[in-house]
Amino acid sequence: VKICSPAQCRRANASRRACLIARFNFIYAKDRLDAEILLKKYICDIEMVQRIIYVAALESFRAAKKAFWKIKIRVKETLAIDHCGGPAALEISALNYIACHKELYDVCCSVQEVICCMNVNPKLPCPENVDFNVISCFIRALCCLAFQMQTLCPPLDVAFGVDGELFNRRMYYRSCDSDFTAPFVAYHVWPALMENGTVLVKGEVVTRK
């Protein structure tokens, strides 16, 4: 493993971070809408379509983080054999190694895991009503993004929202069909992107009385 200076590591981390945030915004602006179009062929209720997209985003991050945790353990065990630095240096070396070797991640397993979790989610339609495989490309893109976000220091994650929570203007935008006087969230359209508890990119919600 090539040893980089702390300054080089910081620059590389900052560059990857900027690219991944931009990719998150692109998925929200383009891929999310494409996935909605695919789901509307099976479901007429736009609220349910948006709920499905939101759950897919949360489950994709959850599955990718779980896969990353398992891979990082194996990589650290391998690198530790010839590693001379301390635990912090080993951690950075492992993150850099995983970031450079994307083939370590079997994204297909995560996609299937996400779809299985959505099939048994009580808030979503029964599998007979819609085949969530129609948005597998969208889920795959989210899983790959979420996995790469774990190679950052600190990692990036999405916020988990709950229906009925108090609207937080620092974390969310209101959707255009919201009741702008309502103080509570009816449902979530897109999660906020977080870094160490700080909102980097606002999510989107629908508020109604």
Short mmCIF file of N, CA and C in Angstrom, two decimals, residues 5-101:
data_model
loop_
_atom_site.label_atom_id
_atom_site.label_comp_id
_atom_site.label_asym_id
_atom_site.label_seq_id
_atom_site.Cartn_x
_atom_site.Cartn_y
_atom_site.Cartn_z
N SER A 5 1.32 11.29 2.53
CA SER A 5 1.48 12.24 3.61
C SER A 5 0.10 12.66 4.12
N PRO A 6 0.02 13.18 5.36
CA PRO A 6 -1.27 13.64 5.87
C PRO A 6 -1.93 14.68 4.98
N ALA A 7 -1.12 15.57 4.40
CA ALA A 7 -1.69 16.60 3.52
C ALA A 7 -2.28 15.99 2.27
N GLN A 8 -1.60 15.00 1.70
CA GLN A 8 -2.12 14.31 0.52
C GLN A 8 -3.42 13.58 0.84
N CYS A 9 -3.47 12.96 2.00
CA CYS A 9 -4.68 12.25 2.41
C CYS A 9 -5.85 13.21 2.57
N ARG A 10 -5.57 14.38 3.16
CA ARG A 10 -6.64 15.37 3.34
C ARG A 10 -7.16 15.88 2.00
N ARG A 11 -6.23 16.14 1.06
CA ARG A 11 -6.66 16.62 -0.27
C ARG A 11 -7.47 15.56 -1.00
N ALA A 12 -7.00 14.32 -0.93
CA ALA A 12 -7.71 13.23 -1.59
C ALA A 12 -9.10 13.04 -0.98
N ASN A 13 -9.17 13.12 0.35
CA ASN A 13 -10.44 12.96 1.04
C ASN A 13 -11.41 14.08 0.66
N ALA A 14 -10.89 15.32 0.60
CA ALA A 14 -11.73 16.47 0.25
C ALA A 14 -12.23 16.37 -1.18
N SER A 15 -11.38 15.90 -2.08
CA SER A 15 -11.77 15.75 -3.49
C SER A 15 -12.85 14.68 -3.64
N ARG A 16 -12.65 13.52 -2.99
CA ARG A 16 -13.65 12.45 -3.04
C ARG A 16 -14.96 12.91 -2.42
N ARG A 17 -14.87 13.62 -1.32
CA ARG A 17 -16.05 14.11 -0.62
C ARG A 17 -16.88 15.01 -1.54
N ALA A 18 -16.22 15.95 -2.22
CA ALA A 18 -16.92 16.87 -3.11
C ALA A 18 -17.60 16.12 -4.26
N CYS A 19 -16.91 15.14 -4.82
CA CYS A 19 -17.47 14.35 -5.93
C CYS A 19 -18.67 13.53 -5.47
N LEU A 20 -18.59 12.96 -4.27
CA LEU A 20 -19.68 12.13 -3.78
C LEU A 20 -20.90 12.97 -3.42
N ILE A 21 -20.69 14.15 -2.88
CA ILE A 21 -21.81 15.04 -2.58
C ILE A 21 -22.50 15.46 -3.88
N ALA A 22 -21.71 15.77 -4.90
CA ALA A 22 -22.27 16.13 -6.20
C ALA A 22 -23.07 14.97 -6.79
N ARG A 23 -22.55 13.74 -6.61
CA ARG A 23 -23.26 12.57 -7.11
C ARG A 23 -24.58 12.38 -6.36
N PHE A 24 -24.59 12.62 -5.07
CA PHE A 24 -25.81 12.53 -4.27
C PHE A 24 -26.86 13.50 -4.79
N ASN A 25 -26.44 14.72 -5.09
CA ASN A 25 -27.35 15.73 -5.63
C ASN A 25 -27.88 15.34 -7.00
N PHE A 26 -27.02 14.72 -7.83
CA PHE A 26 -27.43 14.30 -9.16
C PHE A 26 -28.48 13.18 -9.08
N ILE A 27 -28.26 12.23 -8.16
CA ILE A 27 -29.23 11.14 -7.99
C ILE A 27 -30.58 11.71 -7.55
N TYR A 28 -30.55 12.70 -6.68
CA TYR A 28 -31.80 13.34 -6.24
C TYR A 28 -32.49 14.05 -7.40
N ALA A 29 -31.74 14.76 -8.20
CA ALA A 29 -32.31 15.58 -9.26
C ALA A 29 -32.70 14.78 -10.50
N LYS A 30 -32.00 13.68 -10.80
CA LYS A 30 -32.23 12.95 -12.05
C LYS A 30 -32.68 11.50 -11.80
N ASP A 31 -31.85 10.71 -11.16
CA ASP A 31 -32.16 9.28 -11.00
C ASP A 31 -33.44 9.06 -10.19
N ARG A 32 -33.67 9.88 -9.20
CA ARG A 32 -34.88 9.73 -8.37
C ARG A 32 -36.13 9.92 -9.21
N LEU A 33 -36.13 10.92 -10.08
CA LEU A 33 -37.29 11.19 -10.92
C LEU A 33 -37.49 10.08 -11.96
N ASP A 34 -36.38 9.55 -12.47
CA ASP A 34 -36.47 8.41 -13.40
C ASP A 34 -37.10 7.20 -12.72
N ALA A 35 -36.72 6.98 -11.45
CA ALA A 35 -37.28 5.86 -10.70
C ALA A 35 -38.78 6.08 -10.44
N GLU A 36 -39.17 7.32 -10.19
CA GLU A 36 -40.59 7.63 -9.99
C GLU A 36 -41.39 7.30 -11.25
N ILE A 37 -40.85 7.63 -12.41
CA ILE A 37 -41.54 7.35 -13.68
C ILE A 37 -41.76 5.85 -13.85
N LEU A 38 -40.75 5.06 -13.51
CA LEU A 38 -40.87 3.61 -13.62
C LEU A 38 -41.94 3.06 -12.68
N LEU A 39 -41.98 3.59 -11.46
CA LEU A 39 -42.95 3.10 -10.48
C LEU A 39 -44.38 3.53 -10.80
N LYS A 40 -44.53 4.67 -11.45
CA LYS A 40 -45.88 5.17 -11.79
C LYS A 40 -46.59 4.28 -12.79
N LYS A 41 -45.84 3.42 -13.45
CA LYS A 41 -46.48 2.45 -14.36
C LYS A 41 -47.27 1.41 -13.59
N TYR A 42 -46.94 1.24 -12.31
CA TYR A 42 -47.59 0.22 -11.48
C TYR A 42 -48.44 0.84 -10.38
N ILE A 43 -48.08 2.05 -9.95
CA ILE A 43 -48.76 2.69 -8.82
C ILE A 43 -49.18 4.10 -9.22
N CYS A 44 -50.47 4.40 -9.06
CA CYS A 44 -50.98 5.72 -9.43
C CYS A 44 -50.82 6.75 -8.31
N ASP A 45 -50.70 6.27 -7.09
CA ASP A 45 -50.61 7.15 -5.92
C ASP A 45 -49.19 7.71 -5.81
N ILE A 46 -49.03 9.01 -6.08
CA ILE A 46 -47.71 9.63 -6.07
C ILE A 46 -47.10 9.61 -4.68
N GLU A 47 -47.95 9.70 -3.64
CA GLU A 47 -47.42 9.63 -2.27
C GLU A 47 -46.75 8.29 -2.03
N MET A 48 -47.39 7.20 -2.44
CA MET A 48 -46.81 5.88 -2.24
C MET A 48 -45.54 5.72 -3.05
N VAL A 49 -45.52 6.27 -4.25
CA VAL A 49 -44.30 6.21 -5.08
C VAL A 49 -43.14 6.90 -4.37
N GLN A 50 -43.41 8.08 -3.82
CA GLN A 50 -42.35 8.82 -3.13
C GLN A 50 -41.91 8.12 -1.84
N ARG A 51 -42.85 7.47 -1.17
CA ARG A 51 -42.49 6.71 0.02
C ARG A 51 -41.57 5.54 -0.34
N ILE A 52 -41.85 4.88 -1.46
CA ILE A 52 -41.03 3.77 -1.91
C ILE A 52 -39.61 4.25 -2.21
N ILE A 53 -39.49 5.38 -2.88
CA ILE A 53 -38.17 5.92 -3.22
C ILE A 53 -37.40 6.25 -1.94
N TYR A 54 -38.09 6.84 -0.98
CA TYR A 54 -37.43 7.21 0.28
C TYR A 54 -36.93 5.98 1.04
N VAL A 55 -37.78 4.96 1.13
CA VAL A 55 -37.38 3.73 1.82
C VAL A 55 -36.21 3.07 1.08
N ALA A 56 -36.25 3.10 -0.25
CA ALA A 56 -35.15 2.53 -1.04
C ALA A 56 -33.83 3.23 -0.73
N ALA A 57 -33.88 4.55 -0.55
CA ALA A 57 -32.67 5.31 -0.23
C ALA A 57 -32.12 4.92 1.14
N LEU A 58 -33.01 4.85 2.13
CA LEU A 58 -32.57 4.49 3.48
C LEU A 58 -32.01 3.07 3.52
N GLU A 59 -32.71 2.13 2.89
CA GLU A 59 -32.27 0.73 2.90
C GLU A 59 -30.96 0.55 2.14
N SER A 60 -30.76 1.33 1.08
CA SER A 60 -29.51 1.25 0.31
C SER A 60 -28.32 1.66 1.16
N PHE A 61 -28.47 2.74 1.92
CA PHE A 61 -27.39 3.18 2.81
C PHE A 61 -27.15 2.16 3.91
N ARG A 62 -28.22 1.60 4.45
CA ARG A 62 -28.06 0.61 5.51
C ARG A 62 -27.31 -0.63 5.00
N ALA A 63 -27.71 -1.13 3.83
CA ALA A 63 -27.07 -2.33 3.27
C ALA A 63 -25.61 -2.06 2.91
N ALA A 64 -25.35 -0.90 2.33
CA ALA A 64 -23.98 -0.57 1.93
C ALA A 64 -23.07 -0.40 3.14
N LYS A 65 -23.57 0.20 4.20
CA LYS A 65 -22.77 0.38 5.41
C LYS A 65 -22.44 -0.97 6.06
N LYS A 66 -23.39 -1.87 6.04
CA LYS A 66 -23.15 -3.20 6.60
C LYS A 66 -22.08 -3.94 5.80
N ALA A 67 -22.18 -3.85 4.47
CA ALA A 67 -21.18 -4.51 3.62
C ALA A 67 -19.81 -3.87 3.82
N PHE A 68 -19.78 -2.56 3.94
CA PHE A 68 -18.51 -1.86 4.14
C PHE A 68 -17.84 -2.28 5.44
N TRP A 69 -18.63 -2.40 6.50
CA TRP A 69 -18.09 -2.79 7.81
C TRP A 69 -17.41 -4.15 7.72
N LYS A 70 -18.03 -5.09 7.03
CA LYS A 70 -17.46 -6.43 6.89
C LYS A 70 -16.17 -6.40 6.07
N ILE A 71 -16.18 -5.64 4.99
CA ILE A 71 -14.99 -5.56 4.13
C ILE A 71 -13.84 -4.87 4.86
N LYS A 72 -14.15 -3.83 5.61
CA LYS A 72 -13.09 -3.10 6.31
C LYS A 72 -12.39 -3.98 7.33
N ILE A 73 -13.13 -4.84 8.00
CA ILE A 73 -12.52 -5.75 8.97
C ILE A 73 -11.50 -6.65 8.28
N ARG A 74 -11.88 -7.20 7.13
CA ARG A 74 -10.98 -8.10 6.40
C ARG A 74 -9.75 -7.35 5.89
N VAL A 75 -9.95 -6.15 5.37
CA VAL A 75 -8.84 -5.37 4.83
C VAL A 75 -7.87 -4.98 5.93
N LYS A 76 -8.38 -4.56 7.08
CA LYS A 76 -7.51 -4.17 8.19
C LYS A 76 -6.70 -5.36 8.69
N GLU A 77 -7.32 -6.53 8.73
CA GLU A 77 -6.59 -7.73 9.16
C GLU A 77 -5.45 -8.04 8.20
N THR A 78 -5.69 -7.85 6.90
CA THR A 78 -4.65 -8.12 5.90
C THR A 78 -3.54 -7.08 5.96
N LEU A 79 -3.90 -5.80 6.05
CA LEU A 79 -2.90 -4.73 6.07
C LEU A 79 -2.08 -4.74 7.36
N ALA A 80 -2.70 -5.20 8.45
CA ALA A 80 -2.01 -5.19 9.75
C ALA A 80 -0.78 -6.09 9.76
N ILE A 81 -0.71 -7.06 8.85
CA ILE A 81 0.43 -7.98 8.82
C ILE A 81 1.74 -7.24 8.59
N ASP A 82 1.72 -6.27 7.66
CA ASP A 82 2.94 -5.53 7.32
C ASP A 82 2.88 -4.07 7.76
N HIS A 83 1.89 -3.71 8.57
CA HIS A 83 1.72 -2.31 8.95
C HIS A 83 2.62 -1.96 10.13
N CYS A 84 3.28 -0.80 10.03
CA CYS A 84 4.22 -0.37 11.08
C CYS A 84 3.69 0.79 11.91
N GLY A 85 2.64 1.46 11.45
CA GLY A 85 2.13 2.62 12.18
C GLY A 85 1.15 2.22 13.26
N GLY A 86 0.46 3.24 13.80
CA GLY A 86 -0.51 3.01 14.85
C GLY A 86 -1.88 2.68 14.30
N PRO A 87 -2.87 2.53 15.20
CA PRO A 87 -4.24 2.19 14.78
C PRO A 87 -4.86 3.23 13.85
N ALA A 88 -4.58 4.52 14.10
CA ALA A 88 -5.16 5.57 13.26
C ALA A 88 -4.63 5.48 11.83
N ALA A 89 -3.31 5.24 11.70
CA ALA A 89 -2.72 5.10 10.37
C ALA A 89 -3.25 3.87 9.65
N LEU A 90 -3.47 2.79 10.40
CA LEU A 90 -4.03 1.57 9.80
C LEU A 90 -5.45 1.82 9.31
N GLU A 91 -6.21 2.57 10.08
CA GLU A 91 -7.58 2.90 9.68
C GLU A 91 -7.59 3.68 8.37
N ILE A 92 -6.73 4.69 8.26
CA ILE A 92 -6.66 5.51 7.05
C ILE A 92 -6.20 4.67 5.86
N SER A 93 -5.21 3.81 6.09
CA SER A 93 -4.72 2.94 5.03
C SER A 93 -5.83 2.02 4.52
N ALA A 94 -6.63 1.50 5.43
CA ALA A 94 -7.74 0.62 5.04
C ALA A 94 -8.79 1.38 4.24
N LEU A 95 -9.11 2.60 4.68
CA LEU A 95 -10.10 3.41 3.95
C LEU A 95 -9.61 3.72 2.55
N ASN A 96 -8.33 4.11 2.42
CA ASN A 96 -7.77 4.44 1.12
C ASN A 96 -7.73 3.21 0.21
N TYR A 97 -7.41 2.07 0.80
CA TYR A 97 -7.33 0.84 0.02
C TYR A 97 -8.71 0.47 -0.54
N ILE A 98 -9.72 0.56 0.31
CA ILE A 98 -11.08 0.21 -0.13
C ILE A 98 -11.57 1.20 -1.18
N ALA A 99 -11.23 2.49 -1.00
CA ALA A 99 -11.65 3.50 -1.97
C ALA A 99 -11.04 3.25 -3.34
N CYS A 100 -9.84 2.69 -3.37
CA CYS A 100 -9.14 2.44 -4.64
C CYS A 100 -9.49 1.09 -5.24
N HIS A 101 -10.12 0.21 -4.47
CA HIS A 101 -10.44 -1.14 -4.95
C HIS A 101 -11.95 -1.36 -4.82
#
